[in-house]
Amino acid sequence: MAPSTRRVDSKPKPGQGVRDASDRPRPLALVTGASAGLGRELSLLLAQRGYDLVVVARREDRLTALKQEVATKFGARTKVVVEDLSHAAAPRRILEELRSAKLEVEYLVNNAGYGLDGRFLTHQWSEHAQFLQVMVGSWLQLTHGLLPTMVRKGHGRVLNVSSLASLCPEPPGSLYSPVKCLMTATSRALRMDLLHTGVHCTALCPGFTYTEFHDVLGNRKAMNALPRFMWQEARPVCLAGLDGAERNKAVVVPGAFNKTASFLCRVLPYSLTSKLIPKSVMER
Ligand SMILES: NC(=O)c1ccc[n+]([C@@H]2O[C@H](COP(=O)([O-])OP(=O)(O)OC[C@H]3O[C@@H](n4cnc5c(N)ncnc54)[C@H](OP(=O)(O)O)[C@@H]3O)[C@@H](O)[C@H]2O)c1
């Protein structure tokens, strides 16, 4: 696990907020898991669309490089927040930091995540507990803390990076699909809760996407055996998510293969679809 250090840089003066070179206030987006993969791509796209950023992850060097990249390319300002979201106190610290800097987030991307390989009993409870904190507790607390300002302002977006796994039968013993089910279901529930407030809430449900996810999981070799048509690049996945959030779609499933898979899982009986889980996934 990464060290528990936590630092914040690019701190604007109180009351100033994050501003662009012309000193016009730009809306602010917070992206968790911005150091790699989908989070990094979503950060770049949001900066391109005129947002300043708060980027959260454990790897400070990656976040600092991203900060420089969006400043050069898009004139965006970035607050780097180095946090390990498996720590129960992390969301509260992030919320307090934003409050003390008088920064109001208009776009929240709950993206940080990873998979836990193996079966339920191959892991210590402490590993499951950390996993649940990153994959459930952290983003729910951030959302609960940031929504009131969005509702008060009558404008906001919450994009939850869930998974196609939340719409398909669960592989044996893994808590990954169940936590993503909770994320997708919560997104639907919040979207209904927020109707007519100007705040949208959307679950993005990608299938296999080229990021570092499977390298971290340690099953890249097995994943490489899956046919190319089952995979997507990160950019189209992120564009579909941002577009869906703009249109207040409840759930976005990007890509033709994933759309077909989720449709079949919805209409076919579980007794059949549960037999279609790829062997490489079953053997994790
Ligand atoms: N790639 C896929 O095939 C796929 C498919 C469906 C859904 N997803 C979902 O997409 C989301 C993004 O994953 P990705 O594919 O982009 O994977 P990735 O390239 O491995 O990126 C994961 C991000 O999450 C951050 N993260 C992980 N644990 C963290 C922790 N304890 N504290 C703070 N940040 C943490 C990582 O940052 P640090 O390591 O720097 O902390 C990294 O920025 C995840 O929620 C994943 O479940 C991915």
Coordinates of N, CA and C and ligand atoms in Angstrom, one line a residue, residues 33-39 56-59 83-86 111-114 134-135 161-164 176 180 206-214 216 231, ligand 1:
G33 N -8.6 9.5 -8.4 CA -7.9 8.6 -9.3 C -7.5 9.2 -10.6
A34 N -6.9 10.5 -10.5 CA -6.6 11.3 -11.7 C -5.2 10.9 -12.1
S35 N -4.4 10.1 -11.4 CA -3.0 9.9 -11.8 C -2.9 8.9 -12.9
A36 N -3.9 8.2 -13.3 CA -3.8 7.2 -14.4 C -5.1 7.0 -15.1
G37 N -5.1 6.3 -16.2 CA -6.2 5.7 -16.9 C -7.4 6.7 -17.1
L38 N -8.6 6.2 -16.7 CA -9.8 7.0 -17.0 C -9.8 8.3 -16.3
G39 N -9.3 8.3 -15.0 CA -9.3 9.6 -14.3 C -8.4 10.6 -14.9
V56 N -7.0 14.1 -7.2 CA -6.7 13.3 -6.0 C -6.2 11.9 -6.4
A57 N -5.2 11.5 -5.8 CA -4.6 10.1 -5.9 C -3.4 10.0 -4.9
R58 N -2.8 8.8 -5.0 CA -1.6 8.7 -4.1 C -0.3 9.1 -4.7
R59 N -0.2 8.9 -6.1 CA 1.1 9.2 -6.7 C 1.2 10.7 -7.1
E83 N -3.7 11.8 -1.5 CA -4.5 11.1 -0.5 C -4.6 9.7 -0.8
D84 N -4.6 8.8 0.2 CA -4.9 7.4 0.1 C -6.4 7.3 0.5
L85 N -7.2 7.0 -0.5 CA -8.7 6.9 -0.2 C -9.1 5.7 0.6
S86 N -8.1 4.8 0.9 CA -8.5 3.6 1.7 C -8.4 4.1 3.2
N111 N -13.9 8.4 -9.4 CA -13.3 7.4 -10.4 C -12.3 6.5 -9.7
A112 N -11.7 6.9 -8.7 CA -10.6 6.1 -8.1 C -11.1 4.6 -7.8
G113 N -10.3 3.7 -8.2 CA -10.7 2.3 -8.0 C -9.7 1.3 -8.4
Y114 N -9.9 0.1 -8.0 CA -9.1 -1.1 -8.4 C -9.8 -2.4 -8.2
V134 N -12.3 2.4 -0.2 CA -12.1 3.1 -1.5 C -13.3 3.0 -2.4
M135 N -13.9 1.8 -2.5 CA -14.9 1.6 -3.5 C -16.3 2.0 -3.1
V161 N -17.7 6.6 -11.9 CA -17.2 5.6 -12.8 C -17.4 4.3 -12.2
S162 N -18.5 3.6 -12.7 CA -18.8 2.3 -12.2 C -18.3 1.3 -13.2
S163 N -19.1 0.3 -13.6 CA -18.5 -0.7 -14.4 C -19.6 -1.5 -15.1
L164 N -19.3 -2.1 -16.2 CA -20.2 -3.0 -16.9 C -20.5 -4.2 -15.9
Y176 N -15.9 -7.0 -6.3 CA -15.8 -5.9 -7.2 C -17.2 -5.6 -7.8
K180 N -19.7 -2.3 -7.4 CA -20.0 -1.5 -8.6 C -21.6 -1.5 -8.7
P206 N -18.1 1.3 -17.9 CA -17.2 0.8 -19.0 C -17.0 -0.7 -18.9
G207 N -16.7 -1.3 -20.0 CA -16.3 -2.7 -20.0 C -14.7 -2.7 -20.0
F208 N -14.1 -3.7 -20.6 CA -12.7 -3.8 -20.6 C -12.1 -2.5 -21.3
T209 N -11.3 -1.8 -20.6 CA -10.7 -0.5 -21.2 C -9.2 -0.5 -21.0
Y210 N -8.5 0.0 -22.0 CA -7.0 0.0 -21.9 C -6.6 1.1 -20.9
T211 N -6.2 0.7 -19.7 CA -5.7 1.6 -18.6 C -4.7 0.8 -17.9
E212 N -4.3 1.2 -16.7 CA -3.4 0.4 -15.8 C -4.2 -0.6 -14.9
F213 N -5.5 -0.6 -15.0 CA -6.3 -1.4 -14.1 C -5.9 -2.8 -14.0
H214 N -5.7 -3.5 -15.2 CA -5.4 -4.9 -15.1 C -3.9 -5.2 -14.8
V216 N -2.4 -3.4 -12.4 CA -2.5 -3.3 -11.0 C -3.1 -4.6 -10.4
W231 N -12.5 -4.7 -26.2 CA -11.8 -3.6 -25.5 C -12.1 -2.3 -26.1
Ligands
LIG1 N1 -10.0 -0.4 -17.0 C1 -11.1 -1.1 -17.0 O1 -11.2 -2.1 -17.8 C2 -12.3 -0.7 -16.2 C3 -13.6 -1.3 -16.5 C4 -14.7 -0.9 -15.8 C5 -14.5 0.0 -14.7 N2 -13.3 0.6 -14.4 C6 -13.2 1.5 -13.3 O2 -12.6 2.7 -13.8 C7 -12.1 3.4 -12.6 C8 -10.7 3.9 -13.0 O3 -9.8 2.8 -13.2 P1 -8.8 2.7 -14.4 O4 -9.2 1.7 -15.4 O5 -8.5 4.1 -14.9 O6 -7.5 2.1 -13.6 P2 -6.1 2.7 -13.4 O7 -5.4 3.1 -14.6 O8 -5.4 1.7 -12.5 O9 -6.4 4.0 -12.5 C9 -6.9 3.9 -11.1 C10 -6.8 5.2 -10.4 O10 -7.3 5.0 -9.1 C11 -6.4 5.6 -8.2 N3 -6.5 4.8 -6.9 C12 -6.5 3.5 -6.7 N4 -6.5 3.2 -5.4 C13 -6.5 4.4 -4.7 C14 -6.4 4.8 -3.4 N5 -6.4 3.9 -2.4 N6 -6.4 6.1 -3.0 C15 -6.5 7.1 -4.0 N7 -6.5 6.8 -5.4 C16 -6.5 5.5 -5.7 C17 -5.1 5.4 -8.8 O11 -4.1 6.3 -8.3 P3 -2.9 6.0 -7.4 O12 -2.4 4.6 -7.6 O13 -1.9 7.1 -7.8 O14 -3.4 6.3 -6.0 C18 -5.4 5.7 -10.3 O15 -5.3 7.1 -10.5 C19 -12.1 2.4 -11.5 O16 -13.1 2.7 -10.5 C20 -12.4 1.0 -12.1 O17 -13.1 0.2 -11.3 C21 -12.2 0.2 -15.1

